């Protein structure tokens, strides 16, 4: 069975049809830039464009870059403050006419990896960290998700949010070398190791494609690996999460 998976990010909105039995994309992915002024209205328009591209009529699984409680955004994340309090599922249904299932984007990426990727059949605590415009997190115990952990927002020793210090977008903005950025990631992952003692950390998001460029800087005692489905994990996981919504 296929479901349209959409991953809304701070920089791009990506979609593809996903075979939810195998976790494979059955089409090329289609990417649209996230509008600069990413208000609910502007993003809903882009969601409609993705739906039109695939001529899709049915359930849509959507990964969304904010913490969500019962479908409502708790903050506007890296999108826009106007998202706070918005029920994303209801809004997208109203604007497009399609049924939606919405989960946090990093939770979605983790779901893809524990169901089909490098975290499959892993016992214990598995942590997905997405490194992109922001830093997102998904925590799994024996494959079961603890939703809405927001580990990008923990603080450095100097009192700065790690998201504003070590996201991939910060590397670009501050023109950091991979080595300089890797050192920041070392601080971050060392901290996560201390507070969570996970069995495995999986890196997702745009930075998962080039882990070999910075992993040498990260000296921790637990395995740190790239998501097998790389930056597609968010699309796949969003579609898989929608399956439970059926
Ligand atoms: C948001 C998270 C999201 C992450 C990655 C953060 O700013 O608070 O909910 O998962 O960005 O998009």
XYZ file of N, CA and C and ligand atoms in Angstrom:
750
model
N 0.828 -1.202 0.000
C 0.000 0.000 0.000
C 0.876 1.271 0.000
N 0.430 2.252 -0.773
C 1.207 3.494 -0.859
C 0.517 4.631 -0.120
N 1.339 5.494 0.488
C 0.831 6.718 1.117
C 1.760 7.853 0.673
N 1.201 9.023 0.487
C 2.041 10.184 0.183
C 2.667 10.675 1.489
N 3.994 10.658 1.534
C 4.724 11.170 2.696
C 5.254 12.555 2.362
N 5.088 13.498 3.297
C 5.616 14.856 3.086
C 6.428 15.243 4.314
N 7.621 15.747 4.058
C 8.497 16.191 5.157
C 8.632 17.709 5.055
N 8.018 18.405 5.998
C 8.109 19.873 5.993
C 9.350 20.262 6.798
N 10.267 20.963 6.150
C 11.474 21.404 6.847
C 11.548 22.919 6.841
N 12.514 23.455 7.574
C 12.695 24.892 7.628
C 13.181 25.449 6.294
N 13.805 24.600 5.457
C 14.364 25.054 4.180
C 13.615 24.487 2.981
N 13.204 23.216 3.067
C 12.512 22.594 1.930
C 11.326 21.753 2.383
N 10.377 21.594 1.467
C 9.235 20.714 1.714
C 9.347 19.612 0.668
N 9.497 18.352 1.156
C 9.772 17.247 0.237
C 8.664 16.219 0.311
N 8.313 15.637 -0.811
C 7.281 14.608 -0.794
C 7.611 13.479 -1.740
N 7.055 12.302 -1.466
C 7.167 11.148 -2.369
C 6.123 10.135 -1.957
N 5.786 9.250 -2.875
C 4.916 8.140 -2.492
C 5.791 7.078 -1.847
N 5.254 6.472 -0.790
C 6.033 5.496 -0.015
C 5.255 4.191 0.072
N 5.953 3.086 -0.190
C 5.357 1.777 0.066
C 5.510 1.528 1.574
N 4.407 1.548 2.292
C 4.530 1.515 3.759
C 4.803 0.106 4.297
N 4.760 -0.889 3.424
C 5.140 -2.253 3.861
C 6.663 -2.405 3.851
N 7.301 -1.787 2.840
C 8.749 -1.969 2.690
C 9.537 -0.732 3.107
N 8.842 0.406 3.225
C 9.533 1.650 3.569
C 10.309 2.240 2.401
N 9.987 1.809 1.181
C 10.714 2.341 0.016
C 9.915 3.434 -0.681
N 10.646 4.396 -1.238
C 9.985 5.403 -2.070
C 9.615 4.733 -3.386
N 8.396 4.972 -3.848
C 8.000 4.368 -5.120
C 7.993 5.402 -6.247
N 8.312 6.644 -5.897
C 8.446 7.694 -6.917
C 9.717 8.480 -6.603
N 10.127 9.305 -7.546
C 11.174 10.297 -7.264
C 10.621 11.232 -6.205
N 11.499 11.837 -5.410
C 10.931 12.803 -4.482
C 10.809 14.175 -5.139
N 9.852 14.934 -4.677
C 9.612 16.256 -5.249
C 9.855 17.271 -4.133
N 10.691 18.267 -4.437
C 11.056 19.244 -3.394
C 10.672 20.651 -3.808
N 10.113 21.391 -2.849
C 9.762 22.801 -3.071
C 10.434 23.577 -1.944
N 10.889 24.771 -2.218
C 11.490 25.563 -1.132
C 10.421 25.986 -0.138
N 10.764 25.939 1.138
C 9.855 26.451 2.169
C 9.767 27.966 1.990
N 8.546 28.542 2.005
C 8.477 29.996 1.826
C 9.251 30.727 2.926
N 9.871 31.853 2.580
C 10.645 32.631 3.566
C 9.738 33.034 4.722
N 8.550 33.495 4.369
C 7.587 33.873 5.390
C 6.635 32.678 5.549
N 7.082 31.705 6.376
C 6.414 30.388 6.389
C 5.185 30.364 7.304
N 4.230 31.215 6.993
C 2.986 31.266 7.774
C 2.146 30.023 7.456
N 1.139 29.724 8.279
C 0.274 28.582 7.992
C -0.305 28.642 6.574
N -0.752 29.827 6.161
C -1.361 29.958 4.835
C -0.343 29.650 3.723
N 0.853 30.214 3.871
C 1.880 30.031 2.832
C 2.321 28.565 2.743
N 2.482 27.909 3.884
C 2.927 26.509 3.859
C 1.818 25.613 3.302
N 0.574 25.898 3.681
C -0.544 25.081 3.178
C -0.608 25.127 1.649
N -0.266 26.264 1.068
C -0.261 26.392 -0.407
C 0.767 25.451 -1.024
N 1.936 25.367 -0.376
C 3.006 24.495 -0.898
C 2.617 23.020 -0.737
N 1.908 22.716 0.343
C 1.453 21.334 0.560
C 0.504 20.946 -0.593
N -0.347 21.886 -0.954
C -1.267 21.641 -2.078
C -0.470 21.380 -3.366
N 0.632 22.115 -3.543
C 1.459 21.931 -4.753
C 2.037 20.525 -4.803
N 2.479 20.031 -3.644
C 3.050 18.667 -3.598
C 1.943 17.662 -3.936
N 0.778 17.857 -3.350
C -0.350 16.957 -3.620
C -0.683 16.972 -5.115
N -0.704 18.165 -5.702
C -1.002 18.284 -7.143
C 0.059 17.569 -7.974
N 1.307 17.733 -7.574
C 2.400 17.107 -8.327
C 2.181 15.592 -8.439
N 1.763 14.979 -7.326
C 1.572 13.521 -7.329
C 0.134 13.132 -7.704
N -0.695 14.144 -7.995
C -2.124 13.920 -8.295
C -2.709 12.976 -7.252
N -2.423 13.298 -5.996
C -2.770 12.395 -4.895
C -4.132 12.716 -4.325
N -4.875 11.659 -4.055
C -6.188 11.831 -3.452
C -6.301 10.753 -2.373
N -6.091 11.121 -1.149
C -6.139 10.118 -0.085
C -5.376 10.588 1.133
N -5.048 9.638 1.984
C -4.365 9.968 3.237
C -2.935 10.461 2.976
N -2.551 11.521 3.678
C -1.195 12.061 3.568
C -0.531 11.975 4.945
N 0.698 11.469 4.985
C 1.474 11.443 6.226
C 2.449 12.607 6.182
N 2.423 13.442 7.200
C 3.248 14.652 7.148
C 4.145 14.768 8.381
N 5.417 14.983 8.156
C 6.359 15.266 9.242
C 6.460 16.772 9.371
N 6.396 17.285 10.594
C 6.308 18.728 10.782
C 7.362 19.206 11.784
N 8.042 20.349 11.499
C 9.217 20.708 12.304
C 8.928 21.509 13.581
N 7.898 21.127 14.295
C 7.609 21.752 15.596
C 7.156 20.651 16.550
N 7.258 20.904 17.857
C 6.634 19.934 18.769
C 5.117 20.009 18.617
N 4.459 18.854 18.688
C 3.003 18.805 18.463
C 2.334 18.078 19.610
N 1.290 18.643 20.142
C 0.512 17.898 21.135
C -0.896 17.755 20.616
N -1.321 16.508 20.436
C -2.647 16.204 19.898
C -2.890 17.018 18.617
N -1.878 17.071 17.773
C -2.013 17.717 16.462
C -1.741 19.213 16.451
N -1.626 19.819 17.645
C -1.431 21.281 17.680
C 0.037 21.648 17.893
N 0.491 22.685 17.175
C 1.873 23.142 17.356
C 2.020 23.811 18.718
N 3.044 23.418 19.440
C 3.289 24.051 20.736
C 4.086 25.339 20.527
N 4.977 25.310 19.523
C 5.715 26.519 19.150
C 5.685 26.612 17.622
N 6.198 27.714 17.099
C 6.288 27.855 15.638
C 7.597 27.308 15.094
N 8.472 26.779 15.976
C 9.762 26.215 15.560
C 10.533 27.165 14.667
N 11.124 26.618 13.607
C 11.882 27.451 12.663
C 11.000 27.950 11.522
N 9.673 27.805 11.668
C 8.787 28.230 10.578
C 8.308 29.660 10.798
N 7.327 29.815 11.698
C 6.728 31.145 11.905
C 5.948 31.102 13.207
N 5.975 32.209 13.942
C 5.273 32.228 15.240
C 3.761 32.000 15.112
N 3.244 32.288 13.897
C 1.796 32.109 13.700
C 1.354 30.647 13.789
N 2.330 29.712 13.783
C 1.950 28.298 13.888
C 1.539 27.917 15.305
N 1.958 28.682 16.271
C 1.688 28.307 17.659
C 0.183 28.125 17.876
N -0.202 26.961 18.381
C -1.614 26.682 18.674
C -2.407 26.182 17.472
N -1.791 26.149 16.273
C -2.519 25.703 15.077
C -2.589 24.173 15.030
N -3.760 23.648 14.726
C -3.896 22.214 14.512
C -3.551 21.932 13.041
N -2.374 21.381 12.840
C -1.816 21.238 11.482
C -2.674 20.294 10.635
N -3.084 19.211 11.286
C -3.888 18.203 10.586
C -5.189 18.821 10.059
N -5.862 19.569 10.921
C -7.138 20.181 10.529
C -6.935 21.233 9.445
N -5.878 22.047 9.611
C -5.623 23.106 8.631
C -5.371 22.523 7.242
N -4.478 21.514 7.165
C -4.140 20.948 5.854
C -5.345 20.220 5.244
N -6.155 19.614 6.088
C -7.358 18.936 5.578
C -8.311 19.982 4.996
N -8.482 21.061 5.744
C -9.398 22.117 5.304
C -8.937 22.736 3.971
N -7.608 22.944 3.855
C -7.096 23.622 2.654
C -6.990 22.708 1.436
N -6.783 21.384 1.675
C -6.518 20.513 0.516
C -7.625 19.490 0.274
N -8.450 19.256 1.269
C -9.503 18.247 1.124
C -9.020 16.833 1.389
N -7.734 16.653 1.699
C -7.203 15.311 1.983
C -7.104 15.076 3.490
N -7.224 13.806 3.886
C -7.007 13.449 5.299
C -5.512 13.513 5.590
N -5.154 14.011 6.757
C -3.741 14.119 7.135
C -3.458 13.418 8.447
N -2.247 12.873 8.541
C -1.716 12.418 9.826
C -0.432 13.225 9.996
N -0.245 13.856 11.140
C 0.919 14.736 11.303
C 1.733 14.323 12.533
N 3.045 14.201 12.347
C 3.953 13.893 13.471
C 5.147 14.831 13.400
N 5.830 14.971 14.492
C 7.066 15.761 14.506
C 8.056 15.160 13.492
N 8.810 16.017 12.807
C 9.702 15.542 11.729
C 10.806 14.595 12.196
N 11.369 14.854 13.374
C 12.455 13.985 13.856
C 11.883 12.659 14.369
N 10.701 12.713 14.964
C 10.030 11.470 15.363
C 9.780 10.623 14.111
N 9.376 11.295 13.032
C 9.113 10.589 11.769
C 10.395 9.939 11.247
N 11.483 10.684 11.238
C 12.751 10.130 10.731
C 13.161 8.907 11.558
N 12.968 8.997 12.860
C 13.293 7.867 13.739
C 12.410 6.664 13.440
N 11.137 6.918 13.210
C 10.209 5.814 12.906
C 10.651 5.049 11.662
N 11.126 5.795 10.665
C 11.604 5.143 9.435
C 12.778 4.226 9.757
N 13.698 4.720 10.554
C 14.920 3.950 10.814
C 14.695 2.764 11.753
N 13.794 2.896 12.741
C 13.571 1.735 13.623
C 12.674 0.691 12.940
N 11.903 1.116 11.942
C 11.064 0.141 11.245
C 11.783 -0.536 10.084
N 12.610 0.248 9.355
C 13.197 -0.308 8.134
C 14.708 -0.130 8.030
N 15.290 0.692 8.850
C 16.686 1.070 8.628
C 17.630 0.497 9.658
N 18.596 1.307 10.003
C 19.708 0.868 10.846
C 19.282 0.599 12.299
N 18.101 1.094 12.673
C 17.625 0.865 14.051
C 16.663 -0.308 14.151
N 16.492 -1.027 13.039
C 15.511 -2.125 13.036
C 15.928 -3.241 14.000
N 14.979 -3.714 14.772
C 15.193 -4.796 15.749
C 16.229 -4.461 16.817
N 16.538 -3.183 17.000
C 17.502 -2.806 18.044
C 16.755 -2.696 19.375
N 17.271 -3.407 20.357
C 16.694 -3.319 21.703
C 17.324 -2.133 22.428
N 16.669 -1.683 23.475
C 17.234 -0.610 24.278
C 16.855 0.755 23.758
N 17.670 1.751 24.129
C 17.343 3.152 23.795
C 18.063 3.564 22.504
N 17.278 3.926 21.509
C 17.824 4.407 20.240
C 17.395 5.867 20.088
N 18.363 6.714 19.773
C 18.050 8.144 19.638
C 18.316 8.591 18.204
N 17.315 9.208 17.600
C 17.486 9.823 16.272
C 17.727 11.311 16.493
N 18.786 11.826 15.895
C 19.020 13.276 15.939
C 19.078 13.768 14.499
N 18.204 14.701 14.151
C 18.255 15.261 12.796
C 19.027 16.577 12.834
N 19.988 16.672 11.913
C 20.803 17.880 11.818
C 20.484 18.546 10.487
N 19.743 19.640 10.552
C 19.349 20.343 9.335
C 19.231 21.814 9.661
N 18.108 22.420 9.299
C 17.875 23.826 9.644
C 17.895 23.956 11.174
N 17.270 23.001 11.848
C 17.303 22.946 13.311
C 17.920 21.638 13.766
N 17.769 21.335 15.055
C 18.149 20.008 15.559
C 16.887 19.381 16.143
N 16.530 18.215 15.621
C 15.342 17.515 16.110
C 15.738 16.201 16.748
N 14.843 15.635 17.567
C 15.169 14.371 18.220
C 13.962 13.450 18.301
N 14.261 12.150 18.269
C 13.238 11.125 18.491
C 13.859 10.050 19.361
N 13.196 9.661 20.445
C 13.758 8.634 21.334
C 12.875 7.384 21.267
N 13.530 6.211 21.157
C 12.810 4.945 21.059
C 13.329 3.968 22.111
N 12.399 3.309 22.791
C 12.794 2.235 23.705
C 12.223 0.942 23.124
N 13.085 0.014 22.806
C 12.686 -1.244 22.155
C 11.748 -0.972 20.969
N 12.064 0.052 20.214
C 11.311 0.360 18.991
C 10.083 1.214 19.206
N 9.767 1.542 20.477
C 8.556 2.337 20.736
C 8.940 3.793 21.001
N 8.218 4.676 20.324
C 8.558 6.105 20.366
C 8.073 6.812 21.630
N 8.952 7.634 22.187
C 8.543 8.603 23.208
C 8.441 9.935 22.457
N 7.218 10.401 22.135
C 7.097 11.543 21.218
C 7.486 12.892 21.819
N 7.808 13.820 20.924
C 8.007 15.231 21.297
C 9.148 15.542 22.231
N 10.197 14.736 22.191
C 11.385 15.145 22.943
C 12.013 16.254 22.099
N 12.543 17.235 22.703
C 13.047 18.402 21.960
C 14.509 18.615 22.349
N 15.343 17.635 21.988
C 16.722 17.670 22.483
C 17.622 18.644 21.719
N 17.051 19.321 20.744
C 17.824 20.386 20.091
C 17.844 21.633 20.954
N 16.961 21.658 21.938
C 16.819 22.869 22.742
C 17.497 22.771 24.103
N 18.346 21.755 24.293
C 19.126 21.740 25.539
C 20.289 22.729 25.378
N 20.907 23.071 26.496
C 21.847 24.190 26.494
C 23.325 23.774 26.536
N 24.140 24.586 25.910
C 25.597 24.404 25.988
C 26.060 24.930 27.348
N 27.335 24.689 27.646
C 27.869 25.189 28.938
C 27.746 26.698 29.042
N 27.762 27.369 27.870
C 27.673 28.840 27.897
C 26.227 29.329 27.908
N 25.281 28.416 27.960
C 23.881 28.810 28.084
C 23.178 29.091 26.768
N 23.773 28.581 25.654
C 23.140 28.791 24.344
C 22.400 27.502 23.958
N 21.296 27.633 23.263
C 20.612 26.412 22.823
C 21.494 25.696 21.797
N 21.626 24.380 21.938
C 22.484 23.646 21.008
C 22.031 23.832 19.556
N 20.732 23.975 19.352
C 20.236 24.166 17.977
C 20.864 25.399 17.318
N 21.093 26.433 18.140
C 21.664 27.673 17.582
C 23.189 27.633 17.520
N 23.766 26.516 17.932
C 25.213 26.382 18.014
C 25.713 25.284 17.072
N 24.883 24.259 16.864
C 25.414 23.084 16.169
C 24.514 22.533 15.058
N 23.440 23.249 14.691
C 22.619 22.761 13.565
C 23.429 22.886 12.275
N 23.029 22.152 11.248
C 23.742 22.227 9.974
C 23.619 23.632 9.375
N 22.495 24.279 9.628
C 22.309 25.646 9.108
C 23.295 26.623 9.758
N 23.678 26.352 11.003
C 24.647 27.220 11.699
C 26.042 27.034 11.070
N 26.352 25.775 10.720
C 27.625 25.514 10.032
C 27.716 26.361 8.767
N 26.605 26.394 8.016
C 26.624 27.158 6.762
C 26.697 28.654 7.047
N 25.856 29.102 7.975
C 25.767 30.545 8.258
C 27.096 31.096 8.759
N 27.775 30.312 9.605
C 29.041 30.807 10.176
C 30.239 30.331 9.355
N 29.996 29.741 8.206
C 31.044 29.179 7.338
C 32.062 28.348 8.121
N 31.564 27.441 8.952
C 32.459 26.587 9.731
C 33.008 25.480 8.838
N 34.253 25.073 9.080
C 34.758 23.897 8.366
C 34.080 22.679 8.994
N 34.147 21.544 8.295
C 33.540 20.326 8.857
C 34.192 19.997 10.191
N 35.505 20.314 10.292
C 36.228 20.000 11.522
C 35.725 20.875 12.677
N 35.591 22.166 12.401
C 35.103 23.080 13.448
C 33.690 22.689 13.884
N 32.892 22.366 12.900
C 31.506 21.992 13.211
C 31.475 20.662 13.978
N 32.324 19.734 13.529
C 32.418 18.426 14.196
C 32.746 18.576 15.679
N 33.560 19.564 16.001
C 33.914 19.784 17.412
C 32.692 20.221 18.212
N 31.854 21.039 17.579
C 30.619 21.458 18.257
C 29.703 20.237 18.438
N 29.668 19.411 17.385
C 28.822 18.218 17.498
C 29.347 17.293 18.586
N 30.661 17.262 18.737
C 31.244 16.450 19.803
C 30.680 16.879 21.164
N 30.642 18.189 21.398
C 30.095 18.692 22.678
C 28.653 18.240 22.846
N 27.913 18.340 21.735
C 26.493 17.995 21.792
C 26.283 16.511 22.101
N 26.957 15.659 21.341
C 26.724 14.225 21.524
C 27.298 13.708 22.844
N 28.368 14.338 23.307
C 28.906 13.954 24.616
C 27.857 14.250 25.696
N 27.209 15.374 25.543
C 26.168 15.769 26.491
C 24.982 14.787 26.430
N 24.568 14.431 25.231
C 23.458 13.476 25.086
C 23.817 12.127 25.696
N 25.068 11.722 25.483
C 25.511 10.450 26.054
C 25.388 10.491 27.576
N 25.790 11.625 28.134
C 25.751 11.766 29.593
C 24.328 11.706 30.145
N 23.409 12.377 29.477
C 22.061 12.451 30.068
C 21.166 11.261 29.690
N 21.497 10.536 28.616
C 20.582 9.473 28.174
C 21.165 8.058 28.177
N 22.473 7.950 28.148
C 23.131 6.635 27.992
C 22.427 5.770 26.944
N 22.273 6.286 25.737
C 21.572 5.470 24.723
C 22.442 4.322 24.224
N 21.806 3.356 23.560
C 22.558 2.236 22.989
C 23.029 2.565 21.574
N 22.306 3.460 20.929
C 22.658 3.817 19.547
C 22.156 5.226 19.254
N 22.975 6.018 18.537
C 22.512 7.327 18.061
C 22.537 7.300 16.532
N 21.416 7.704 15.940
C 21.321 7.749 14.473
C 21.232 9.212 14.052
N 22.045 9.591 13.086
C 21.983 10.965 12.573
C 21.124 11.000 11.309
N 20.130 11.881 11.315
C 19.280 12.080 10.153
C 19.399 13.526 9.687
N 18.523 13.913 8.770
C 18.563 15.292 8.259
C 19.619 15.444 7.181
N 19.790 16.683 6.720
C 20.690 16.920 5.579
C 22.121 16.451 5.857
N 22.565 16.498 7.107
C 23.954 16.149 7.426
C 24.208 14.641 7.440
N 23.134 13.839 7.321
C 23.339 12.382 7.377
C 24.079 11.884 6.129
N 24.071 12.684 5.061
C 24.688 12.269 3.794
C 26.213 12.336 3.819
N 26.775 13.037 4.802
C 28.234 13.228 4.772
C 28.844 13.054 6.163
N 28.400 12.013 6.838
C 28.859 11.759 8.210
C 30.383 11.555 8.257
N 30.928 11.000 7.155
C 32.381 10.720 7.148
C 33.206 12.002 7.256
N 32.593 13.133 6.967
C 33.346 14.401 6.998
C 33.499 14.959 8.409
N 32.658 14.548 9.345
C 32.754 15.153 10.685
C 32.786 14.130 11.822
N 32.547 12.849 11.513
C 32.407 11.879 12.617
C 33.701 11.686 13.417
N 34.846 11.935 12.745
C 36.134 11.750 13.451
C 36.239 12.655 14.671
N 35.575 13.796 14.624
C 35.660 14.767 15.727
C 34.818 14.332 16.935
N 33.895 13.416 16.699
C 32.944 13.059 17.764
C 33.447 11.822 18.489
N 33.944 12.049 19.698
C 34.578 10.968 20.439
C 33.674 10.554 21.606
N 32.759 9.638 21.327
C 31.891 9.133 22.390
C 31.965 7.606 22.368
N 31.462 6.971 23.435
C 31.674 5.524 23.534
C 30.508 4.701 22.988
N 29.488 5.379 22.464
C 28.375 4.618 21.908
C 28.345 4.766 20.386
N 27.810 3.767 19.691
C 27.805 3.864 18.226
C 26.969 5.035 17.711
N 27.544 5.732 16.750
C 26.891 6.884 16.123
C 26.903 6.593 14.620
N 25.720 6.488 14.018
C 25.647 6.075 12.614
C 24.714 6.998 11.841
N 24.840 6.968 10.518
C 23.940 7.774 9.678
C 22.671 6.976 9.387
N 21.566 7.683 9.225
C 20.304 7.034 8.854
C 20.509 6.330 7.515
N 20.021 5.099 7.407
C 20.188 4.339 6.170
C 19.468 5.023 5.010
N 18.291 5.566 5.313
C 17.535 6.226 4.233
C 17.886 7.710 4.156
N 18.951 8.092 4.858
C 19.475 9.463 4.836
C 18.349 10.482 4.974
N 18.370 11.487 4.103
C 17.408 12.582 4.268
C 15.978 12.199 3.839
N 15.801 10.977 3.322
C 14.440 10.538 2.977
C 13.718 9.965 4.192
N 14.450 9.782 5.297
C 13.847 9.150 6.481
C 12.589 9.902 6.926
N 12.612 11.222 6.840
C 11.465 12.022 7.280
C 10.211 11.749 6.451
N 10.397 11.572 5.141
C 9.257 11.289 4.251
C 8.705 9.890 4.557
N 9.632 8.943 4.665
C 9.226 7.544 4.882
C 8.495 7.413 6.229
N 9.102 8.003 7.268
C 8.511 7.881 8.607
C 7.156 8.553 8.711
N 6.989 9.666 8.004
C 5.698 10.367 8.041
C 4.614 9.478 7.432
N 4.968 8.783 6.344
C 3.995 7.891 5.707
C 3.718 6.678 6.598
N 4.755 6.166 7.228
C 4.579 4.999 8.111
C 3.700 5.367 9.310
N 3.919 6.556 9.862
C 3.109 6.994 11.007
C 1.642 7.096 10.599
N 1.408 7.479 9.350
C 0.027 7.618 8.870
C -0.674 6.272 8.828
N 0.117 5.230 8.648
C -0.442 3.872 8.596
C -1.220 3.567 9.887
N -0.668 4.013 11.008
C -1.323 3.733 12.295
C -2.605 4.557 12.456
N -2.748 5.534 11.601
C -3.877 6.447 11.638
C -5.067 5.840 10.897
N -4.775 4.807 10.053
C -5.824 4.233 9.181
C -6.977 3.640 9.979
C 11.885 22.028 16.557
C 11.704 20.534 16.535
C 12.112 19.967 15.179
C 13.515 20.432 14.824
C 13.960 19.934 13.463
C 13.295 22.374 16.148
O 13.446 23.766 16.108
O 11.629 22.537 17.858
O 10.374 20.178 16.819
O 12.048 18.574 15.221
O 13.590 21.841 14.860
O 13.136 20.409 12.462
